[in-house]
């Protein structure tokens, strides 16, 4: 077996590993300090792989970017944004009317477009699940 890796004082996104705290099975966990001031416990492999980059404070930033940017005319997967939706609104979120390559129109949360979570009107999923 190789030498045990110590990631104390290493930076992962907005997090700095402070100390190893618990191990559940083979999953090592570290107490981490976020740049925003919060502390969290995170799995070492999630830090090292880049899956965990903050205490969660970065997610609102991504939503804000989707709210501030005009997505009109931009393409996300099979969707092309037509305009900002007036019919569907939610505090802190921008919704966008999109046309899919299949011809359907749909209204999508801007943060789902920007993050890549929504790439079609659902036609890809329906086609793959027939």
mmCIF file of N, CA and C in Angstrom:
data_model
loop_
_atom_site.group_PDB
_atom_site.id
_atom_site.type_symbol
_atom_site.label_atom_id
_atom_site.label_comp_id
_atom_site.label_asym_id
_atom_site.label_seq_id
_atom_site.Cartn_x
_atom_site.Cartn_y
_atom_site.Cartn_z
ATOM 1 N N UNK A 1 0.840 -1.181 0.000
ATOM 2 C CA UNK A 1 0.000 0.000 0.000
ATOM 3 C C UNK A 1 0.883 1.242 0.000
ATOM 4 N N UNK A 2 0.449 2.275 -0.750
ATOM 5 C CA UNK A 2 1.234 3.491 -0.877
ATOM 6 C C UNK A 2 1.147 4.375 0.349
ATOM 7 N N UNK A 3 1.913 5.436 0.301
ATOM 8 C CA UNK A 3 1.958 6.413 1.386
ATOM 9 C C UNK A 3 0.615 7.151 1.485
ATOM 10 N N UNK A 4 0.119 7.369 2.691
ATOM 11 C CA UNK A 4 -1.134 8.076 2.922
ATOM 12 C C UNK A 4 -0.970 9.544 2.529
ATOM 13 N N UNK A 5 -1.881 10.030 1.688
ATOM 14 C CA UNK A 5 -1.838 11.407 1.204
ATOM 15 C C UNK A 5 -2.450 12.338 2.243
ATOM 16 N N UNK A 6 -1.772 13.447 2.516
ATOM 17 C CA UNK A 6 -2.284 14.464 3.429
ATOM 18 C C UNK A 6 -2.534 15.729 2.611
ATOM 19 N N UNK A 7 -3.793 16.177 2.589
ATOM 20 C CA UNK A 7 -4.133 17.358 1.793
ATOM 21 C C UNK A 7 -4.316 18.613 2.657
ATOM 22 N N UNK A 8 -3.913 18.531 3.929
ATOM 23 C CA UNK A 8 -4.012 19.678 4.832
ATOM 24 C C UNK A 8 -3.320 20.898 4.220
ATOM 25 N N UNK A 9 -4.001 22.054 4.284
ATOM 26 C CA UNK A 9 -3.531 23.346 3.769
ATOM 27 C C UNK A 9 -3.575 23.447 2.240
ATOM 28 N N UNK A 10 -4.097 22.429 1.557
ATOM 29 C CA UNK A 10 -4.220 22.513 0.095
ATOM 30 C C UNK A 10 -5.542 23.168 -0.260
ATOM 31 N N UNK A 11 -5.534 23.922 -1.385
ATOM 32 C CA UNK A 11 -6.719 24.651 -1.848
ATOM 33 C C UNK A 11 -7.411 23.855 -2.945
ATOM 34 N N UNK A 12 -8.753 23.817 -2.851
ATOM 35 C CA UNK A 12 -9.614 23.179 -3.845
ATOM 36 C C UNK A 12 -10.754 24.146 -4.139
ATOM 37 N N UNK A 13 -10.641 24.902 -5.216
ATOM 38 C CA UNK A 13 -11.633 25.926 -5.520
ATOM 39 C C UNK A 13 -11.602 26.999 -4.449
ATOM 40 N N UNK A 14 -12.731 27.190 -3.758
ATOM 41 C CA UNK A 14 -12.827 28.185 -2.688
ATOM 42 C C UNK A 14 -12.534 27.582 -1.321
ATOM 43 N N UNK A 15 -12.176 26.306 -1.283
ATOM 44 C CA UNK A 15 -11.962 25.607 -0.015
ATOM 45 C C UNK A 15 -10.496 25.352 0.272
ATOM 46 N N UNK A 16 -10.130 25.456 1.549
ATOM 47 C CA UNK A 16 -8.797 25.065 2.016
ATOM 48 C C UNK A 16 -9.009 23.966 3.055
ATOM 49 N N UNK A 17 -8.355 22.828 2.853
ATOM 50 C CA UNK A 17 -8.457 21.718 3.798
ATOM 51 C C UNK A 17 -7.728 22.086 5.079
ATOM 52 N N UNK A 18 -8.437 22.033 6.214
ATOM 53 C CA UNK A 18 -7.853 22.401 7.509
ATOM 54 C C UNK A 18 -7.255 21.180 8.199
ATOM 55 N N UNK A 19 -8.073 20.118 8.319
ATOM 56 C CA UNK A 19 -7.577 18.902 8.974
ATOM 57 C C UNK A 19 -8.489 17.736 8.637
ATOM 58 N N UNK A 20 -7.927 16.541 8.691
ATOM 59 C CA UNK A 20 -8.724 15.339 8.493
ATOM 60 C C UNK A 20 -9.560 15.130 9.750
ATOM 61 N N UNK A 21 -10.850 14.858 9.563
ATOM 62 C CA UNK A 21 -11.718 14.734 10.733
ATOM 63 C C UNK A 21 -12.259 13.324 10.944
ATOM 64 N N UNK A 22 -12.959 12.781 10.004
ATOM 65 C CA UNK A 22 -13.554 11.457 10.186
ATOM 66 C C UNK A 22 -13.309 10.608 8.962
ATOM 67 N N UNK A 23 -13.375 9.334 9.185
ATOM 68 C CA UNK A 23 -13.277 8.402 8.065
ATOM 69 C C UNK A 23 -14.417 7.416 8.221
ATOM 70 N N UNK A 24 -15.251 7.320 7.212
ATOM 71 C CA UNK A 24 -16.351 6.370 7.228
ATOM 72 C C UNK A 24 -16.026 5.311 6.185
ATOM 73 N N UNK A 25 -15.725 4.112 6.654
ATOM 74 C CA UNK A 25 -15.247 3.066 5.754
ATOM 75 C C UNK A 25 -13.910 3.495 5.186
ATOM 76 N N UNK A 26 -13.835 3.538 3.862
ATOM 77 C CA UNK A 26 -12.592 3.969 3.213
ATOM 78 C C UNK A 26 -12.651 5.440 2.798
ATOM 79 N N UNK A 27 -13.763 6.114 3.101
ATOM 80 C CA UNK A 27 -13.966 7.509 2.675
ATOM 81 C C UNK A 27 -13.394 8.475 3.711
ATOM 82 N N UNK A 28 -12.286 9.117 3.366
ATOM 83 C CA UNK A 28 -11.655 10.088 4.251
ATOM 84 C C UNK A 28 -12.336 11.444 4.086
ATOM 85 N N UNK A 29 -12.511 12.161 5.206
ATOM 86 C CA UNK A 29 -13.179 13.452 5.202
ATOM 87 C C UNK A 29 -12.277 14.506 5.844
ATOM 88 N N UNK A 30 -12.404 15.735 5.308
ATOM 89 C CA UNK A 30 -11.611 16.862 5.806
ATOM 90 C C UNK A 30 -12.522 18.018 6.186
ATOM 91 N N UNK A 31 -12.169 18.676 7.279
ATOM 92 C CA UNK A 31 -12.798 19.940 7.634
ATOM 93 C C UNK A 31 -12.155 20.986 6.727
ATOM 94 N N UNK A 32 -12.996 21.779 6.054
ATOM 95 C CA UNK A 32 -12.495 22.761 5.096
ATOM 96 C C UNK A 32 -13.051 24.145 5.410
ATOM 97 N N UNK A 33 -12.237 25.165 5.168
ATOM 98 C CA UNK A 33 -12.629 26.562 5.334
ATOM 99 C C UNK A 33 -12.901 27.130 3.948
ATOM 100 N N UNK A 34 -14.084 27.699 3.774
ATOM 101 C CA UNK A 34 -14.442 28.312 2.494
ATOM 102 C C UNK A 34 -14.032 29.782 2.505
ATOM 103 N N UNK A 35 -13.766 30.343 1.340
ATOM 104 C CA UNK A 35 -13.400 31.755 1.221
ATOM 105 C C UNK A 35 -14.488 32.681 1.777
ATOM 106 N N UNK A 36 -15.751 32.215 1.788
ATOM 107 C CA UNK A 36 -16.841 33.056 2.295
ATOM 108 C C UNK A 36 -16.894 33.053 3.824
ATOM 109 N N UNK A 37 -16.089 32.183 4.475
ATOM 110 C CA UNK A 37 -16.054 32.134 5.929
ATOM 111 C C UNK A 37 -16.677 30.891 6.537
ATOM 112 N N UNK A 38 -17.526 30.186 5.796
ATOM 113 C CA UNK A 38 -18.148 28.961 6.300
ATOM 114 C C UNK A 38 -17.151 27.820 6.357
ATOM 115 N N UNK A 39 -17.444 26.838 7.200
ATOM 116 C CA UNK A 39 -16.663 25.601 7.223
ATOM 117 C C UNK A 39 -17.587 24.450 6.879
ATOM 118 N N UNK A 40 -17.037 23.460 6.193
ATOM 119 C CA UNK A 40 -17.785 22.253 5.850
ATOM 120 C C UNK A 40 -16.872 21.047 6.004
ATOM 121 N N UNK A 41 -17.488 19.882 6.079
ATOM 122 C CA UNK A 41 -16.748 18.631 6.026
ATOM 123 C C UNK A 41 -16.984 18.044 4.644
ATOM 124 N N UNK A 42 -15.917 17.697 3.949
ATOM 125 C CA UNK A 42 -16.030 17.185 2.585
ATOM 126 C C UNK A 42 -15.192 15.930 2.418
ATOM 127 N N UNK A 43 -15.651 15.054 1.539
ATOM 128 C CA UNK A 43 -14.874 13.845 1.241
ATOM 129 C C UNK A 43 -13.628 14.226 0.449
ATOM 130 N N UNK A 44 -12.518 13.608 0.802
ATOM 131 C CA UNK A 44 -11.244 13.919 0.168
ATOM 132 C C UNK A 44 -11.311 13.709 -1.344
ATOM 133 N N UNK A 45 -11.919 12.602 -1.796
ATOM 134 C CA UNK A 45 -11.941 12.352 -3.240
ATOM 135 C C UNK A 45 -12.808 13.361 -3.978
ATOM 136 N N UNK A 46 -13.826 13.912 -3.307
ATOM 137 C CA UNK A 46 -14.651 14.949 -3.937
ATOM 138 C C UNK A 46 -13.872 16.254 -4.097
ATOM 139 N N UNK A 47 -13.037 16.557 -3.124
ATOM 140 C CA UNK A 47 -12.180 17.739 -3.227
ATOM 141 C C UNK A 47 -11.170 17.567 -4.350
ATOM 142 N N UNK A 48 -10.494 16.440 -4.341
ATOM 143 C CA UNK A 48 -9.415 16.219 -5.310
ATOM 144 C C UNK A 48 -9.924 16.085 -6.741
ATOM 145 N N UNK A 49 -11.158 15.570 -6.921
ATOM 146 C CA UNK A 49 -11.716 15.410 -8.267
ATOM 147 C C UNK A 49 -12.303 16.708 -8.809
ATOM 148 N N UNK A 50 -12.533 17.694 -7.915
ATOM 149 C CA UNK A 50 -13.136 18.953 -8.336
ATOM 150 C C UNK A 50 -14.647 18.972 -8.206
ATOM 151 N N UNK A 51 -15.244 17.892 -7.706
ATOM 152 C CA UNK A 51 -16.696 17.860 -7.534
ATOM 153 C C UNK A 51 -17.164 18.777 -6.415
ATOM 154 N N UNK A 52 -16.331 19.010 -5.409
ATOM 155 C CA UNK A 52 -16.656 19.940 -4.321
ATOM 156 C C UNK A 52 -15.663 21.089 -4.382
ATOM 157 N N UNK A 53 -16.194 22.303 -4.616
ATOM 158 C CA UNK A 53 -15.336 23.469 -4.791
ATOM 159 C C UNK A 53 -15.631 24.580 -3.793
ATOM 160 N N UNK A 54 -16.767 24.454 -3.081
ATOM 161 C CA UNK A 54 -17.149 25.478 -2.115
ATOM 162 C C UNK A 54 -18.107 24.874 -1.104
ATOM 163 N N UNK A 55 -18.520 25.684 -0.154
ATOM 164 C CA UNK A 55 -19.485 25.244 0.852
ATOM 165 C C UNK A 55 -20.899 25.225 0.282
ATOM 166 N N UNK A 56 -21.053 25.691 -0.932
ATOM 167 C CA UNK A 56 -22.359 25.832 -1.563
ATOM 168 C C UNK A 56 -22.634 27.267 -1.946
ATOM 169 N N UNK A 57 -21.760 28.162 -1.519
ATOM 170 C CA UNK A 57 -21.961 29.584 -1.795
ATOM 171 C C UNK A 57 -21.760 29.924 -3.268
ATOM 172 N N UNK A 58 -21.086 29.069 -4.032
ATOM 173 C CA UNK A 58 -20.855 29.344 -5.451
ATOM 174 C C UNK A 58 -22.128 29.150 -6.260
ATOM 175 N N UNK A 59 -23.003 28.242 -5.868
ATOM 176 C CA UNK A 59 -24.225 27.979 -6.627
ATOM 177 C C UNK A 59 -25.073 29.230 -6.833
ATOM 178 N N UNK A 60 -25.303 30.050 -5.783
ATOM 179 C CA UNK A 60 -26.053 31.287 -6.029
ATOM 180 C C UNK A 60 -25.378 32.195 -7.049
ATOM 181 N N UNK A 61 -24.039 32.160 -7.108
ATOM 182 C CA UNK A 61 -23.315 32.945 -8.116
ATOM 183 C C UNK A 61 -23.713 32.496 -9.510
ATOM 184 N N UNK A 62 -23.812 31.162 -9.732
ATOM 185 C CA UNK A 62 -24.175 30.641 -11.045
ATOM 186 C C UNK A 62 -25.579 31.061 -11.424
ATOM 187 N N UNK A 63 -26.505 31.045 -10.467
ATOM 188 C CA UNK A 63 -27.868 31.495 -10.722
ATOM 189 C C UNK A 63 -27.846 32.972 -11.083
ATOM 190 N N UNK A 64 -27.058 33.772 -10.363
ATOM 191 C CA UNK A 64 -26.970 35.199 -10.648
ATOM 192 C C UNK A 64 -26.449 35.451 -12.051
ATOM 193 N N UNK A 65 -25.458 34.685 -12.492
ATOM 194 C CA UNK A 65 -24.919 34.856 -13.841
ATOM 195 C C UNK A 65 -26.004 34.610 -14.874
ATOM 196 N N UNK A 66 -26.826 33.573 -14.660
ATOM 197 C CA UNK A 66 -27.910 33.276 -15.598
ATOM 198 C C UNK A 66 -28.954 34.387 -15.574
ATOM 199 N N UNK A 67 -29.149 35.031 -14.420
ATOM 200 C CA UNK A 67 -30.123 36.110 -14.311
ATOM 201 C C UNK A 67 -29.627 37.395 -14.964
ATOM 202 N N UNK A 68 -28.333 37.661 -14.876
ATOM 203 C CA UNK A 68 -27.782 38.910 -15.394
ATOM 204 C C UNK A 68 -27.534 38.858 -16.894
ATOM 205 N N UNK A 69 -27.168 37.704 -17.417
ATOM 206 C CA UNK A 69 -26.840 37.578 -18.829
ATOM 207 C C UNK A 69 -28.100 37.493 -19.673
ATOM 208 N N UNK A 70 -28.080 38.179 -20.799
ATOM 209 C CA UNK A 70 -29.160 38.028 -21.773
ATOM 210 C C UNK A 70 -28.824 36.799 -22.602
ATOM 211 N N UNK A 71 -29.642 35.772 -22.483
ATOM 212 C CA UNK A 71 -29.384 34.518 -23.173
ATOM 213 C C UNK A 71 -30.046 34.447 -24.546
ATOM 214 N N UNK A 72 -30.753 35.507 -24.937
ATOM 215 C CA UNK A 72 -31.462 35.524 -26.218
ATOM 216 C C UNK A 72 -30.508 35.211 -27.371
ATOM 217 N N UNK A 73 -30.924 34.232 -28.194
ATOM 218 C CA UNK A 73 -30.143 33.844 -29.371
ATOM 219 C C UNK A 73 -29.065 32.819 -29.088
ATOM 220 N N UNK A 74 -28.785 32.552 -27.816
ATOM 221 C CA UNK A 74 -27.739 31.582 -27.484
ATOM 222 C C UNK A 74 -28.278 30.170 -27.575
ATOM 223 N N UNK A 75 -27.367 29.238 -27.834
ATOM 224 C CA UNK A 75 -27.725 27.835 -28.030
ATOM 225 C C UNK A 75 -27.177 27.001 -26.881
ATOM 226 N N UNK A 76 -28.022 26.115 -26.343
ATOM 227 C CA UNK A 76 -27.659 25.201 -25.268
ATOM 228 C C UNK A 76 -28.156 23.816 -25.667
ATOM 229 N N UNK A 77 -27.248 22.957 -26.109
ATOM 230 C CA UNK A 77 -27.651 21.632 -26.589
ATOM 231 C C UNK A 77 -28.532 21.785 -27.818
ATOM 232 N N UNK A 78 -29.766 21.251 -27.771
ATOM 233 C CA UNK A 78 -30.711 21.357 -28.880
ATOM 234 C C UNK A 78 -31.618 22.584 -28.767
ATOM 235 N N UNK A 79 -31.423 23.378 -27.714
ATOM 236 C CA UNK A 79 -32.290 24.531 -27.453
ATOM 237 C C UNK A 79 -31.654 25.843 -27.896
ATOM 238 N N UNK A 80 -32.453 26.685 -28.532
ATOM 239 C CA UNK A 80 -32.058 28.044 -28.869
ATOM 240 C C UNK A 80 -32.996 28.979 -28.121
ATOM 241 N N UNK A 81 -32.429 29.922 -27.382
ATOM 242 C CA UNK A 81 -33.225 30.838 -26.571
ATOM 243 C C UNK A 81 -33.871 31.895 -27.470
ATOM 244 N N UNK A 82 -35.205 32.034 -27.323
ATOM 245 C CA UNK A 82 -35.962 33.010 -28.106
ATOM 246 C C UNK A 82 -36.068 34.329 -27.350
ATOM 247 N N UNK A 83 -36.525 34.248 -26.080
ATOM 248 C CA UNK A 83 -36.713 35.465 -25.286
ATOM 249 C C UNK A 83 -36.899 35.091 -23.822
ATOM 250 N N UNK A 84 -36.808 36.098 -22.966
ATOM 251 C CA UNK A 84 -37.065 35.901 -21.543
ATOM 252 C C UNK A 84 -38.559 35.680 -21.353
ATOM 253 N N UNK A 85 -38.912 34.691 -20.548
ATOM 254 C CA UNK A 85 -40.312 34.350 -20.338
ATOM 255 C C UNK A 85 -40.960 35.305 -19.348
ATOM 256 N N UNK A 86 -42.136 35.795 -19.694
ATOM 257 C CA UNK A 86 -42.911 36.650 -18.796
ATOM 258 C C UNK A 86 -43.939 35.832 -18.024
ATOM 259 N N UNK A 87 -44.299 34.668 -18.577
ATOM 260 C CA UNK A 87 -45.354 33.857 -17.952
ATOM 261 C C UNK A 87 -44.873 33.083 -16.730
ATOM 262 N N UNK A 88 -43.609 32.721 -16.690
ATOM 263 C CA UNK A 88 -43.083 31.916 -15.595
ATOM 264 C C UNK A 88 -41.986 32.708 -14.905
ATOM 265 N N UNK A 89 -42.214 33.067 -13.646
ATOM 266 C CA UNK A 89 -41.222 33.835 -12.907
ATOM 267 C C UNK A 89 -41.104 33.272 -11.509
ATOM 268 N N UNK A 90 -39.904 33.347 -10.958
ATOM 269 C CA UNK A 90 -39.621 32.844 -9.620
ATOM 270 C C UNK A 90 -38.526 33.733 -9.041
ATOM 271 N N UNK A 91 -38.631 34.069 -7.785
ATOM 272 C CA UNK A 91 -37.635 34.937 -7.146
ATOM 273 C C UNK A 91 -36.244 34.338 -7.291
ATOM 274 N N UNK A 92 -35.334 35.113 -7.817
ATOM 275 C CA UNK A 92 -33.948 34.674 -7.953
ATOM 276 C C UNK A 92 -33.654 33.868 -9.204
ATOM 277 N N UNK A 93 -34.667 33.613 -10.034
ATOM 278 C CA UNK A 93 -34.447 32.817 -11.242
ATOM 279 C C UNK A 93 -35.003 33.540 -12.463
ATOM 280 N N UNK A 94 -34.325 33.381 -13.582
ATOM 281 C CA UNK A 94 -34.819 33.874 -14.857
ATOM 282 C C UNK A 94 -35.227 32.676 -15.686
ATOM 283 N N UNK A 95 -36.391 32.768 -16.298
ATOM 284 C CA UNK A 95 -36.859 31.699 -17.163
ATOM 285 C C UNK A 95 -36.854 32.193 -18.593
ATOM 286 N N UNK A 96 -36.521 31.279 -19.496
ATOM 287 C CA UNK A 96 -36.337 31.634 -20.894
ATOM 288 C C UNK A 96 -37.158 30.732 -21.797
ATOM 289 N N UNK A 97 -37.808 31.364 -22.782
ATOM 290 C CA UNK A 97 -38.544 30.602 -23.789
ATOM 291 C C UNK A 97 -37.539 30.144 -24.833
ATOM 292 N N UNK A 98 -37.575 28.840 -25.138
ATOM 293 C CA UNK A 98 -36.607 28.258 -26.061
ATOM 294 C C UNK A 98 -37.323 27.437 -27.123
ATOM 295 N N UNK A 99 -36.718 27.349 -28.278
ATOM 296 C CA UNK A 99 -37.201 26.449 -29.321
ATOM 297 C C UNK A 99 -36.184 25.319 -29.449
ATOM 298 N N UNK A 100 -36.710 24.104 -29.521
ATOM 299 C CA UNK A 100 -35.862 22.913 -29.625
ATOM 300 C C UNK A 100 -35.671 22.558 -31.097
ATOM 301 N N UNK A 101 -34.621 21.844 -31.407
ATOM 302 C CA UNK A 101 -34.378 21.408 -32.780
ATOM 303 C C UNK A 101 -35.530 20.576 -33.333
ATOM 304 N N UNK A 102 -36.301 19.913 -32.446
ATOM 305 C CA UNK A 102 -37.430 19.086 -32.887
ATOM 306 C C UNK A 102 -38.648 19.936 -33.245
ATOM 307 N N UNK A 103 -38.613 21.265 -32.926
ATOM 308 C CA UNK A 103 -39.707 22.165 -33.253
ATOM 309 C C UNK A 103 -40.553 22.583 -32.067
ATOM 310 N N UNK A 104 -40.472 21.880 -30.948
ATOM 311 C CA UNK A 104 -41.233 22.235 -29.751
ATOM 312 C C UNK A 104 -40.644 23.476 -29.091
ATOM 313 N N UNK A 105 -41.517 24.222 -28.394
ATOM 314 C CA UNK A 105 -41.032 25.322 -27.570
ATOM 315 C C UNK A 105 -41.214 24.924 -26.105
ATOM 316 N N UNK A 106 -40.346 25.448 -25.266
ATOM 317 C CA UNK A 106 -40.382 25.141 -23.844
ATOM 318 C C UNK A 106 -39.841 26.324 -23.065
ATOM 319 N N UNK A 107 -40.205 26.410 -21.792
ATOM 320 C CA UNK A 107 -39.698 27.458 -20.909
ATOM 321 C C UNK A 107 -38.755 26.792 -19.909
ATOM 322 N N UNK A 108 -37.535 27.325 -19.797
ATOM 323 C CA UNK A 108 -36.481 26.689 -19.005
ATOM 324 C C UNK A 108 -35.859 27.704 -18.053
ATOM 325 N N UNK A 109 -35.536 27.240 -16.839
ATOM 326 C CA UNK A 109 -34.797 28.038 -15.857
ATOM 327 C C UNK A 109 -33.416 28.333 -16.449
ATOM 328 N N UNK A 110 -33.024 29.597 -16.464
ATOM 329 C CA UNK A 110 -31.740 29.999 -17.045
ATOM 330 C C UNK A 110 -30.546 29.304 -16.425
ATOM 331 N N UNK A 111 -30.599 29.036 -15.111
ATOM 332 C CA UNK A 111 -29.466 28.367 -14.471
ATOM 333 C C UNK A 111 -29.311 26.947 -14.984
ATOM 334 N N UNK A 112 -30.426 26.290 -15.371
ATOM 335 C CA UNK A 112 -30.335 24.946 -15.949
ATOM 336 C C UNK A 112 -29.751 24.973 -17.352
ATOM 337 N N UNK A 113 -30.002 26.039 -18.092
ATOM 338 C CA UNK A 113 -29.383 26.186 -19.413
ATOM 339 C C UNK A 113 -27.883 26.390 -19.279
ATOM 340 N N UNK A 114 -27.494 27.359 -18.438
ATOM 341 C CA UNK A 114 -26.087 27.724 -18.272
ATOM 342 C C UNK A 114 -25.268 26.552 -17.723
ATOM 343 N N UNK A 115 -25.836 25.791 -16.786
ATOM 344 C CA UNK A 115 -25.111 24.674 -16.174
ATOM 345 C C UNK A 115 -25.047 23.442 -17.074
ATOM 346 N N UNK A 116 -25.901 23.388 -18.118
ATOM 347 C CA UNK A 116 -25.937 22.223 -18.993
ATOM 348 C C UNK A 116 -26.889 21.140 -18.522
ATOM 349 N N UNK A 117 -27.661 21.424 -17.467
ATOM 350 C CA UNK A 117 -28.607 20.426 -16.959
ATOM 351 C C UNK A 117 -29.789 20.204 -17.896
ATOM 352 N N UNK A 118 -30.173 21.218 -18.678
ATOM 353 C CA UNK A 118 -31.268 21.084 -19.641
ATOM 354 C C UNK A 118 -30.707 21.345 -21.027
ATOM 355 N N UNK A 119 -30.873 20.338 -21.909
ATOM 356 C CA UNK A 119 -30.298 20.431 -23.253
ATOM 357 C C UNK A 119 -31.332 20.282 -24.360
ATOM 358 N N UNK A 120 -32.574 19.929 -23.985
ATOM 359 C CA UNK A 120 -33.631 19.779 -24.975
ATOM 360 C C UNK A 120 -34.978 20.002 -24.302
ATOM 361 N N UNK A 121 -36.046 19.925 -25.084
ATOM 362 C CA UNK A 121 -37.397 20.081 -24.551
ATOM 363 C C UNK A 121 -37.846 18.824 -23.819
ATOM 364 N N UNK A 122 -37.062 17.802 -23.903
ATOM 365 C CA UNK A 122 -37.419 16.499 -23.331
ATOM 366 C C UNK A 122 -37.471 15.437 -24.405
ATOM 367 N N UNK A 123 -37.330 15.853 -25.659
ATOM 368 C CA UNK A 123 -37.434 14.907 -26.772
ATOM 369 C C UNK A 123 -36.310 13.871 -26.744
ATOM 370 N N UNK A 124 -35.149 14.243 -26.274
ATOM 371 C CA UNK A 124 -34.031 13.277 -26.179
ATOM 372 C C UNK A 124 -34.391 12.181 -25.193
ATOM 373 N N UNK A 125 -34.929 12.595 -24.035
ATOM 374 C CA UNK A 125 -35.304 11.627 -22.995
ATOM 375 C C UNK A 125 -36.427 10.720 -23.494
ATOM 376 N N UNK A 126 -37.455 11.326 -24.127
ATOM 377 C CA UNK A 126 -38.589 10.519 -24.618
ATOM 378 C C UNK A 126 -38.133 9.530 -25.675
ATOM 379 N N UNK A 127 -37.236 9.951 -26.551
ATOM 380 C CA UNK A 127 -36.739 9.077 -27.624
ATOM 381 C C UNK A 127 -35.963 7.905 -27.031
ATOM 382 N N UNK A 128 -35.131 8.159 -26.012
ATOM 383 C CA UNK A 128 -34.309 7.111 -25.415
ATOM 384 C C UNK A 128 -35.090 6.173 -24.506
ATOM 385 N N UNK A 129 -36.289 6.561 -24.082
ATOM 386 C CA UNK A 129 -37.074 5.744 -23.147
ATOM 387 C C UNK A 129 -38.313 5.123 -23.771
ATOM 388 N N UNK A 130 -38.328 4.979 -25.075
ATOM 389 C CA UNK A 130 -39.469 4.321 -25.759
ATOM 390 C C UNK A 130 -39.303 2.825 -25.714
#
